[in-house]
mmCIF file of C-alpha atoms and ligand atoms in Angstrom:
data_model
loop_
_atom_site.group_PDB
_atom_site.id
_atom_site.type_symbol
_atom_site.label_atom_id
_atom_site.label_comp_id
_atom_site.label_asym_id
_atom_site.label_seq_id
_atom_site.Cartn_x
_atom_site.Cartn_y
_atom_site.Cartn_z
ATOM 1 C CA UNK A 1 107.222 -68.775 -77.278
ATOM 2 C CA UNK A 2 104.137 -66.444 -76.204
ATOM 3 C CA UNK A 3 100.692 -68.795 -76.584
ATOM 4 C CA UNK A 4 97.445 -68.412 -75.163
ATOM 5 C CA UNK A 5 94.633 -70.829 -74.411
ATOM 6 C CA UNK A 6 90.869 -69.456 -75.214
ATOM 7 C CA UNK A 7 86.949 -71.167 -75.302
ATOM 8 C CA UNK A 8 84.779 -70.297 -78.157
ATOM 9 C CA UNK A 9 81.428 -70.534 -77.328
ATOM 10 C CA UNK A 10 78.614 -71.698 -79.668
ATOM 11 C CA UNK A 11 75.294 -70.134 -79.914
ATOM 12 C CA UNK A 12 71.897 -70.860 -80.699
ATOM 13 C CA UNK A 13 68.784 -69.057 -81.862
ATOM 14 C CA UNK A 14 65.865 -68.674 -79.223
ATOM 15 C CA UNK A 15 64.350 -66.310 -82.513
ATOM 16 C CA UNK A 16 65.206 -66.284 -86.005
ATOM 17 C CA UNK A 17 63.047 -64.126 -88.506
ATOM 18 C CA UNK A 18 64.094 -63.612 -92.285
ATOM 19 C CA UNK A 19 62.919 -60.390 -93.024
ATOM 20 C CA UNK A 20 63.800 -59.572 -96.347
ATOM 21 C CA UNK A 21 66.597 -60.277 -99.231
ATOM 22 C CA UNK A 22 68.848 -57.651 -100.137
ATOM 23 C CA UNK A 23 70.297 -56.546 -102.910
ATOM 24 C CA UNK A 24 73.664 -57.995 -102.109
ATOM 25 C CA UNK A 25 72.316 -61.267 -102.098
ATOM 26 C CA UNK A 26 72.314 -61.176 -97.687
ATOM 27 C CA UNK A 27 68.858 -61.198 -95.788
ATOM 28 C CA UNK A 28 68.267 -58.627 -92.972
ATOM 29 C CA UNK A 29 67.492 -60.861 -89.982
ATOM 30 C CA UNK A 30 66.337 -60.203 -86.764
ATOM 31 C CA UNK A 31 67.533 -63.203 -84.370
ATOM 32 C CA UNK A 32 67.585 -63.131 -80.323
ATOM 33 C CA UNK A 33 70.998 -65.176 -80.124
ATOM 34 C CA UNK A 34 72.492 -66.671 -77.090
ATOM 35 C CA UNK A 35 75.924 -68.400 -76.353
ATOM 36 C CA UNK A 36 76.455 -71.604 -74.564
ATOM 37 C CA UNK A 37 79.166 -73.298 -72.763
ATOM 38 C CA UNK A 38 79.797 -76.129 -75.529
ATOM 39 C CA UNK A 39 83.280 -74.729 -76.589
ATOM 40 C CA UNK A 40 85.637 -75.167 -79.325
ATOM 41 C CA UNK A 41 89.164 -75.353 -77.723
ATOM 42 C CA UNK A 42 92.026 -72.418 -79.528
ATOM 43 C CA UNK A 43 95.774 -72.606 -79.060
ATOM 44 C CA UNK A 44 97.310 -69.444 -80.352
ATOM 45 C CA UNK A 45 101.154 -69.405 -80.351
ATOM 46 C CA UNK A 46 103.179 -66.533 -81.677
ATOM 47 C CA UNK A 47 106.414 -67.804 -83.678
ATOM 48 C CA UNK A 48 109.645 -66.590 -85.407
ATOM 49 C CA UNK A 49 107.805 -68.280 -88.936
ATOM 50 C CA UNK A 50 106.551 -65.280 -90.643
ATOM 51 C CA UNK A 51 102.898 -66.549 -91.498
ATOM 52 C CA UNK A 52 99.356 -68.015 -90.325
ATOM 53 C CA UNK A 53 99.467 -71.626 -89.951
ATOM 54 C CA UNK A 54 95.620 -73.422 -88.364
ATOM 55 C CA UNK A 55 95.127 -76.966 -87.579
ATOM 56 C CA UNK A 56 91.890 -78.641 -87.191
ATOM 57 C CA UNK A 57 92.424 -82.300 -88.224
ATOM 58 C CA UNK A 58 88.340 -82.331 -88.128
ATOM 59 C CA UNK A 59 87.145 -83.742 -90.944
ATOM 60 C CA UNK A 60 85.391 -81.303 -93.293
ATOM 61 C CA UNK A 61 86.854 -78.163 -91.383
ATOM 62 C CA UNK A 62 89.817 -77.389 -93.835
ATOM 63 C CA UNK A 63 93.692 -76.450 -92.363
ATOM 64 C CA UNK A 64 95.264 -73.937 -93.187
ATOM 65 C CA UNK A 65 93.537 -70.382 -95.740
ATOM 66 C CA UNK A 66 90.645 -72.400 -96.309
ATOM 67 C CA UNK A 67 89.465 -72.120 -91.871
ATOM 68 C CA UNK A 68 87.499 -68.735 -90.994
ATOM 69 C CA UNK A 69 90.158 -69.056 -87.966
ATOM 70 C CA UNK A 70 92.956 -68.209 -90.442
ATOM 71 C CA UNK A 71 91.523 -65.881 -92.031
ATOM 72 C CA UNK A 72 90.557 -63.888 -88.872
ATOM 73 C CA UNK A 73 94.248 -64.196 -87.891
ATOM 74 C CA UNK A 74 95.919 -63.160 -91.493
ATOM 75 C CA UNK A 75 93.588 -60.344 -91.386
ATOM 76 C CA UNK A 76 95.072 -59.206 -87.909
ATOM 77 C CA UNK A 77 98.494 -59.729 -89.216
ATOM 78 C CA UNK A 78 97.951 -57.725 -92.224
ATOM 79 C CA UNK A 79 96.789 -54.971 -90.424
ATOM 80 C CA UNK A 80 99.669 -54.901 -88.042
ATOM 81 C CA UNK A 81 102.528 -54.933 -90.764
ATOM 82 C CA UNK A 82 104.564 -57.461 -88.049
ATOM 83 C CA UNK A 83 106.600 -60.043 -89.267
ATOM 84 C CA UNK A 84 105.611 -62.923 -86.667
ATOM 85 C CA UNK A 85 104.326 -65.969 -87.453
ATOM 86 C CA UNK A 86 101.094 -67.253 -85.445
ATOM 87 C CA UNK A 87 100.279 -71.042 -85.056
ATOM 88 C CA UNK A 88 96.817 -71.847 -84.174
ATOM 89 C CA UNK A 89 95.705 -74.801 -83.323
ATOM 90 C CA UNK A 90 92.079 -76.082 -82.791
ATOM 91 C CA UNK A 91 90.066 -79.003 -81.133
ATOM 92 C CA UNK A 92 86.511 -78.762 -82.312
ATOM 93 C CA UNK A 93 83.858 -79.949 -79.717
ATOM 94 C CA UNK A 94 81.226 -78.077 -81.881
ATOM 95 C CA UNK A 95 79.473 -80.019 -84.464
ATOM 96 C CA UNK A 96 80.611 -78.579 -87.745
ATOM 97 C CA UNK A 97 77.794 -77.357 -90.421
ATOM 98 C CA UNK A 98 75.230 -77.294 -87.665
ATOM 99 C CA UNK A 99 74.111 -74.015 -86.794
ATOM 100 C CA UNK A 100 75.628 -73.760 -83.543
ATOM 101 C CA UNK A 101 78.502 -70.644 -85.028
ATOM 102 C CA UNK A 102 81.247 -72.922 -84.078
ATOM 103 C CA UNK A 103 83.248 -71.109 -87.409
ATOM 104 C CA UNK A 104 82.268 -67.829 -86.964
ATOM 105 C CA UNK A 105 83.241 -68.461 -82.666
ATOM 106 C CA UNK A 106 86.401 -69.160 -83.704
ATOM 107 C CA UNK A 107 87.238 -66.345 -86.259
ATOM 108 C CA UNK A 108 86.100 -64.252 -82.993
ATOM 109 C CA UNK A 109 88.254 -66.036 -80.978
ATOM 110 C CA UNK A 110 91.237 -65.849 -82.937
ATOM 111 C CA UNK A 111 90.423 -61.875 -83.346
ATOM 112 C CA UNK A 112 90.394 -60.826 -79.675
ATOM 113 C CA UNK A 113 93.021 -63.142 -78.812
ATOM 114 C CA UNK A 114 95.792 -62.165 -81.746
ATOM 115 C CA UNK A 115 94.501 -58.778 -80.499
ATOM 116 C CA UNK A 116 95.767 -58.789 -76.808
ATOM 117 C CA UNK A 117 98.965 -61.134 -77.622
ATOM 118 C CA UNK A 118 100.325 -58.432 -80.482
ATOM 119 C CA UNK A 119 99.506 -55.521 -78.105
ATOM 120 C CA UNK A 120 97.410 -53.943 -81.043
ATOM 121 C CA UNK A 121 94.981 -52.562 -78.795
ATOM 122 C CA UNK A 122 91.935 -52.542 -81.047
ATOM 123 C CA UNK A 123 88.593 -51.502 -79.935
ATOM 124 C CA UNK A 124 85.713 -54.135 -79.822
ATOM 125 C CA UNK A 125 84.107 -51.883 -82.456
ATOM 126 C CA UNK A 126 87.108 -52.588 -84.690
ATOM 127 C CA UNK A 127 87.160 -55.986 -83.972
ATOM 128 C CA UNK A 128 83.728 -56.338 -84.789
ATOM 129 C CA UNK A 129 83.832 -54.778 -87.996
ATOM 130 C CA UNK A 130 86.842 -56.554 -88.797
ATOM 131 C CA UNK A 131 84.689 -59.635 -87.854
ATOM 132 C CA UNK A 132 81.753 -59.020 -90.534
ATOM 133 C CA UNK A 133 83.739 -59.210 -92.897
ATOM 134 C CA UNK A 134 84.459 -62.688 -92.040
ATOM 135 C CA UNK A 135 81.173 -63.637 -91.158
ATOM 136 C CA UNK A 136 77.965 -62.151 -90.252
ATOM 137 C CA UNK A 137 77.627 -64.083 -86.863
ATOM 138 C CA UNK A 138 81.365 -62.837 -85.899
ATOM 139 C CA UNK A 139 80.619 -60.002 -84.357
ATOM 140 C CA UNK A 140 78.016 -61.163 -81.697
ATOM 141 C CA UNK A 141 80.590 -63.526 -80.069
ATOM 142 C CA UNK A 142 83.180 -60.452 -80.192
ATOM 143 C CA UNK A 143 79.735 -58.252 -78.871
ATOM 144 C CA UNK A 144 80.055 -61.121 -75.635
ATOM 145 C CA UNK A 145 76.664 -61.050 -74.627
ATOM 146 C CA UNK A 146 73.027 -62.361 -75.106
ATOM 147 C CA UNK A 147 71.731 -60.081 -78.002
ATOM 148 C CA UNK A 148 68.944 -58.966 -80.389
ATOM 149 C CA UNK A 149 70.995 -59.096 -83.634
ATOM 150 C CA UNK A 150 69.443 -57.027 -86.744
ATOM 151 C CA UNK A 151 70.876 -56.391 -90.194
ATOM 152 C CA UNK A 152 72.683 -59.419 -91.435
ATOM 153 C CA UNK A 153 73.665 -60.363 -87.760
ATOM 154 C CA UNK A 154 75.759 -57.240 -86.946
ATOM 155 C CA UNK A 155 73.640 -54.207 -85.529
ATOM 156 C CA UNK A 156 73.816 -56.049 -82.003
ATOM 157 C CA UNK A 157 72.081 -54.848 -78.812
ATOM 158 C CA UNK A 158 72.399 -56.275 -75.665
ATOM 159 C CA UNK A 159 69.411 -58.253 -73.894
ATOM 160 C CA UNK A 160 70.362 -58.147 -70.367
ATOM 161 C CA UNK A 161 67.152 -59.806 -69.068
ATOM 162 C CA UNK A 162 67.209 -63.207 -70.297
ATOM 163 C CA UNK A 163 67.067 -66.022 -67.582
ATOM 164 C CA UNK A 164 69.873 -68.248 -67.723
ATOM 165 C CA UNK A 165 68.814 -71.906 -68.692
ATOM 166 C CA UNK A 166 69.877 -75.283 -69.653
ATOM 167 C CA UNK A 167 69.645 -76.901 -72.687
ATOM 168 C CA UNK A 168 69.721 -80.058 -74.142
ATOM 169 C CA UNK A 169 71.263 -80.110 -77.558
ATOM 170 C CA UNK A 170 70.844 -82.595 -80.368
ATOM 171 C CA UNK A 171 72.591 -82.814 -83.653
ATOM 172 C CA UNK A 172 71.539 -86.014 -85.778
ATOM 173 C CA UNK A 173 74.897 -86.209 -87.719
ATOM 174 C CA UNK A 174 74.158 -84.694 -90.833
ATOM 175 C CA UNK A 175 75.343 -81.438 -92.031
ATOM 176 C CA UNK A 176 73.050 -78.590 -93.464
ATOM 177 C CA UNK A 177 74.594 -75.874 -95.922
ATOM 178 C CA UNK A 178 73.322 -72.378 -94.874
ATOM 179 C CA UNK A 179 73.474 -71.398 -98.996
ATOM 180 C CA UNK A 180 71.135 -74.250 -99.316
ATOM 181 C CA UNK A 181 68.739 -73.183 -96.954
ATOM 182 C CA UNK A 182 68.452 -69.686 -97.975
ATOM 183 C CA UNK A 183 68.367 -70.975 -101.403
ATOM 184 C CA UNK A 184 65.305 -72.913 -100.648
ATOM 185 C CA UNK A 185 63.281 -70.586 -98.311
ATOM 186 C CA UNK A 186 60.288 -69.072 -99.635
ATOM 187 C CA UNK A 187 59.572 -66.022 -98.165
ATOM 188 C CA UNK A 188 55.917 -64.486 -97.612
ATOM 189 C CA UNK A 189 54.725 -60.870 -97.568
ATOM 190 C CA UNK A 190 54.109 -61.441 -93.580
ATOM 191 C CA UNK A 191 56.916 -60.122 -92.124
ATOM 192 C CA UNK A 192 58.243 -58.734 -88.701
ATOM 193 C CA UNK A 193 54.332 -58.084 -87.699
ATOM 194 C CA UNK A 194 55.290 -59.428 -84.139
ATOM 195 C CA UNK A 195 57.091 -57.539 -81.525
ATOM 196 C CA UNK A 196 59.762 -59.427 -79.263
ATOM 197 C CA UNK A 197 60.111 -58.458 -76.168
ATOM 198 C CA UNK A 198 62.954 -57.599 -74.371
ATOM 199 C CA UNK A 199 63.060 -59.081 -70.840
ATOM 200 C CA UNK A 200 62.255 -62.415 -69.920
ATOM 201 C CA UNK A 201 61.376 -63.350 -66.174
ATOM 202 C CA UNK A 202 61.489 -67.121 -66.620
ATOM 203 C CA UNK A 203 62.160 -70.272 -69.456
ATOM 204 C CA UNK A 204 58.615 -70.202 -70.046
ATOM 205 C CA UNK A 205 58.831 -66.483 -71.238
ATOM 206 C CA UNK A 206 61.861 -67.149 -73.619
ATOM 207 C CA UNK A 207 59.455 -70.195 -75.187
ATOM 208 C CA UNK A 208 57.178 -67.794 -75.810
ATOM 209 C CA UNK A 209 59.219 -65.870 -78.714
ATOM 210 C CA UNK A 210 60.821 -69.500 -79.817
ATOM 211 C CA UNK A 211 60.435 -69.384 -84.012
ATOM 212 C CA UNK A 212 62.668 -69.715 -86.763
ATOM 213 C CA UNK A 213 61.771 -69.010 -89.861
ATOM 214 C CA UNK A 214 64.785 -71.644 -91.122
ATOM 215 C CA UNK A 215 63.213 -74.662 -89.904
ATOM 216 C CA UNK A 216 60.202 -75.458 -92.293
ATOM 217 C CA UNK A 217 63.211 -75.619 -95.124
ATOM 218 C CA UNK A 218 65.758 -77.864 -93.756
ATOM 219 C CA UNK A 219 62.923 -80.125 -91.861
ATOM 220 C CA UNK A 220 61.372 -80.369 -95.381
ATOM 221 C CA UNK A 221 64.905 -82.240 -95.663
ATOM 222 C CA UNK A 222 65.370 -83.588 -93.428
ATOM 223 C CA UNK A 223 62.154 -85.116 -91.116
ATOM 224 C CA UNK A 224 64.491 -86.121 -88.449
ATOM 225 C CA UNK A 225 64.698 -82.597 -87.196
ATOM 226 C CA UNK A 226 61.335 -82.323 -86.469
ATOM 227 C CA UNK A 227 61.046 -85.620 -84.915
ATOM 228 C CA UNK A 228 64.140 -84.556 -82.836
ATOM 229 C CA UNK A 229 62.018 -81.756 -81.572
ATOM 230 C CA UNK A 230 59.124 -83.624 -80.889
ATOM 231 C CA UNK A 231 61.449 -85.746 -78.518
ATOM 232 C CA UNK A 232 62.559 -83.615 -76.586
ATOM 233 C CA UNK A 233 59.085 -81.966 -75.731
ATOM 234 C CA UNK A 234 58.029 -85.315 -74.704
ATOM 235 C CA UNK A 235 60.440 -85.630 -72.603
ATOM 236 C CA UNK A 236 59.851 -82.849 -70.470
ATOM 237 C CA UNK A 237 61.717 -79.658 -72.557
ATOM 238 C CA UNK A 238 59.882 -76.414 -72.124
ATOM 239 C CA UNK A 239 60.014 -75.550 -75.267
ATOM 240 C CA UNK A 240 62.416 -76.984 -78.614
ATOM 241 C CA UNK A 241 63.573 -75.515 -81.896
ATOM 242 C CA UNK A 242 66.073 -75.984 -84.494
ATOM 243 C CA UNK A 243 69.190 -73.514 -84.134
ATOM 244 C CA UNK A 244 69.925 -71.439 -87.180
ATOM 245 C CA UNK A 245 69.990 -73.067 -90.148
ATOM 246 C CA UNK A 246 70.169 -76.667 -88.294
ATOM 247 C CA UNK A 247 70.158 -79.250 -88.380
ATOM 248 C CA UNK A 248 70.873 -79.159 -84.690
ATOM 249 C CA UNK A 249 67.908 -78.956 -81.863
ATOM 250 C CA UNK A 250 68.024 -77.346 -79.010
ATOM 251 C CA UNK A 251 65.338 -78.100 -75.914
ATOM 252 C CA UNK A 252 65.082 -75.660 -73.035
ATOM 253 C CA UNK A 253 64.813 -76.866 -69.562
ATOM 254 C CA UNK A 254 64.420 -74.918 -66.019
ATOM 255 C CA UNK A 255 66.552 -77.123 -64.567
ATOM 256 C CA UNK A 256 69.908 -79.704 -64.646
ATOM 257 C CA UNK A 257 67.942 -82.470 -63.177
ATOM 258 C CA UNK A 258 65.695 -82.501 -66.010
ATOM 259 C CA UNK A 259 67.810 -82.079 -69.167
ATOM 260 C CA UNK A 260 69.934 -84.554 -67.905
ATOM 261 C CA UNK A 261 67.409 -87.157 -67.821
ATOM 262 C CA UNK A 262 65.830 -86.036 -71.226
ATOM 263 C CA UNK A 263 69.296 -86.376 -72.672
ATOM 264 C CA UNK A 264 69.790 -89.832 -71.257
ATOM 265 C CA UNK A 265 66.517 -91.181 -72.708
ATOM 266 C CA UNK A 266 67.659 -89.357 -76.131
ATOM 267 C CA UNK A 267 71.193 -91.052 -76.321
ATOM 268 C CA UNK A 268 69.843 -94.309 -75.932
ATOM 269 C CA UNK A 269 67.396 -93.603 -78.425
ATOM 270 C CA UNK A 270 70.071 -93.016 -81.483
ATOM 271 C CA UNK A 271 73.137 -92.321 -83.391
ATOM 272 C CA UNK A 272 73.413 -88.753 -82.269
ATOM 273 C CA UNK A 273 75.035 -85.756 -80.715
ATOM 274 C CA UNK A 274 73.754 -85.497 -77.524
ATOM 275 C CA UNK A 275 74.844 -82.847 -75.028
ATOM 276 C CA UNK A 276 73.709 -80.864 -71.927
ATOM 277 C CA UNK A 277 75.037 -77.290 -71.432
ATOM 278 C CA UNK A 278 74.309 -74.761 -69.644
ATOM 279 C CA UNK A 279 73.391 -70.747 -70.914
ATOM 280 C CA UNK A 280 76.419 -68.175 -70.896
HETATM 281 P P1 ATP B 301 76.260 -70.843 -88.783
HETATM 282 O O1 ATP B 301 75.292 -71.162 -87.693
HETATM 283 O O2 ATP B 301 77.003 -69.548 -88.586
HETATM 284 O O3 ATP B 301 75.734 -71.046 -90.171
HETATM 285 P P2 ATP B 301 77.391 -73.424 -88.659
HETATM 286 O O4 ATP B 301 77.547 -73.906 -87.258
HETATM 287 O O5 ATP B 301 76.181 -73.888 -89.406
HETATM 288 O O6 ATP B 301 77.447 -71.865 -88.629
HETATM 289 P P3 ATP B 301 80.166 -73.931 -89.095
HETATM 290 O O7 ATP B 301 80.356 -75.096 -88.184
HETATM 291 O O8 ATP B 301 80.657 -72.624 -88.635
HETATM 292 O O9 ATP B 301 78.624 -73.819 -89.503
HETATM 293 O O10 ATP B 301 80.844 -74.351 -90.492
HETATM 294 C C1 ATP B 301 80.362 -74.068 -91.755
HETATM 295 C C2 ATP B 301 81.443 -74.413 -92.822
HETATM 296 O O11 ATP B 301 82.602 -73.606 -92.581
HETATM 297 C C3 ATP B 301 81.904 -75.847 -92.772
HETATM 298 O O12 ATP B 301 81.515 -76.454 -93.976
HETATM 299 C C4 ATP B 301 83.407 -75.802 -92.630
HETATM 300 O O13 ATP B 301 84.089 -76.566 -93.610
HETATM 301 C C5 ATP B 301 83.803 -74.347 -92.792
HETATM 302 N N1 ATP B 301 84.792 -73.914 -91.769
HETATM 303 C C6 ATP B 301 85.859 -73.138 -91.957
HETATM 304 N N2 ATP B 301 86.512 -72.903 -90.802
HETATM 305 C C7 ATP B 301 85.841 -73.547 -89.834
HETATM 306 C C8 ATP B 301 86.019 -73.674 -88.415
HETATM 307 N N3 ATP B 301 87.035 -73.099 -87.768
HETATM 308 N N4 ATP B 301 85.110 -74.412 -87.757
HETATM 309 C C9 ATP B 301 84.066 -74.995 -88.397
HETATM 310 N N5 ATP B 301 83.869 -74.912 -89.717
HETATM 311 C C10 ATP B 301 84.730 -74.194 -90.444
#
């Protein structure tokens, strides 16, 4: 039996402006979005079973039609009119609901890797555009690099001048909807008056664009976000913000040394998710 073992990286937001709702209901963003080396694990194994099986065993990440994972991989199988079965099984070191893309990493996960083991040779274009239909945040991790994403997440250029950094992240244990948020945000007639820049010498550069216009909602929810942030500026983060729709924080540090201690003295301090990573 042919199987394959692949990391899906999650992301967070160094910049996340709302700029408008559409028509359809979506909101054309404009995020600066960068992956980071907390990975969901992804077994793929190709089988005689006709079929897309996934399992999680995560609770709240459904097995089986209801996983973006399957979905990617029934879409793939569709489009190949093969008979194989593929198995898939994940182990999720991402929190779930917590605006890190660990869903949307694995859908893009499962797509480039059902990709190269049924020799369908799709282009990364393809794959992307396969991918938005799963999810708008799908096709940056197919994309692979540190990008300014526009439209609903998909128009994707690369930002090759980003420092690399490390980060201390914190997730307080609750789970945000993204409907809920966007439900809930108010938007204002000031919109995408600020340019972003494109090249960063240092951390202290990349603090300079940190904003997301997310955060005032779900901290109006829930306070421990912001008190999260607060934290981790006092002990010694560059800068902090909450990633996507949240609830999870994110402080940026220069170097290990320092994130390590700021994530000791924030495990002590409570029930939380508590992790340092490094940039990808
Ligand atoms: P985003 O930042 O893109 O909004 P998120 O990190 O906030 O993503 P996810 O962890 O991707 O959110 O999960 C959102 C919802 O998707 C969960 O409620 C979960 O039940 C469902 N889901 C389906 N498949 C998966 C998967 N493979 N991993 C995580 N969640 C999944």
């Amino acid at each position: 039996m042919k199987t394959m073992k692949l990391k899906a990286p999650a992301k967070v937001n160094y910049r996340l402006d709302v700029l408008r709702r559409r028509p359809d209901g979506y909101h054309d963003l404009r995020m600066i979005m960068q992956r980071i080396d907390l990975c969901d694990d992804i077994e793929i194994a190709l089988s005689d079973t006709p079929g897309v099986r996934v399992t999680c065993g995560r609770e709240g990440v459904p097995d089986g039609p209801g996983n973006i994972a399957w979905r990617a991989a029934d879409a793939l199988l569709r489009l190949s009119g093969t008979q194989v079965g593929i198995d898939i099984a994940i182990t999720k070191n991402i929190p779930v609901a917590a605006g890190l893309g660990g869903g949307s990493s694995d859908a893009a996960t499962v797509l480039m890797g059902v990709n190269e083991m049924l020799g369908l040779g799709l282009s990364t274009e393809r794959l992307m555009e396969i991918g938005v239909t799963l999810g708008a945040d799908v096709p940056f991790f197919i994309f692979g690099k540190t990008a300014l994403a526009e439209g609903i997440g998909e128009v994707l250029t690369a930002l090759e001048e980003v420092p690399p950094a490390w980060l201390v992240i914190v997730n307080p244990n609750i789970h945000v909807s993204t409907a809920w948020v966007y439900q809930n945000l108010q938007l204002t007639g000031e919109r995408n008056r600020v340019n972003i820049p494109r090249f960063f010498k240092d951390v202290s550069a990349v603090c300079t664009v940190l904003a997301n216009d997310l955060e005032p909602v779900t901290v109006g929810k829930f306070s421990v976000v912001g008190e999260i942030k607060e934290r981790l500026i006092e002990r010694g983060a560059a800068g902090a913000l909450m990633s996507g729709s949240g609830p999870t924080v994110f402080g940026l540090f220069e170097a290990e040394e320092g994130a390590r201690r700021a994530a000791h003295d924030i495990t002590e301090a409570g029930n939380w998710f508590v992790a340092v990573v490094k940039t990808l």
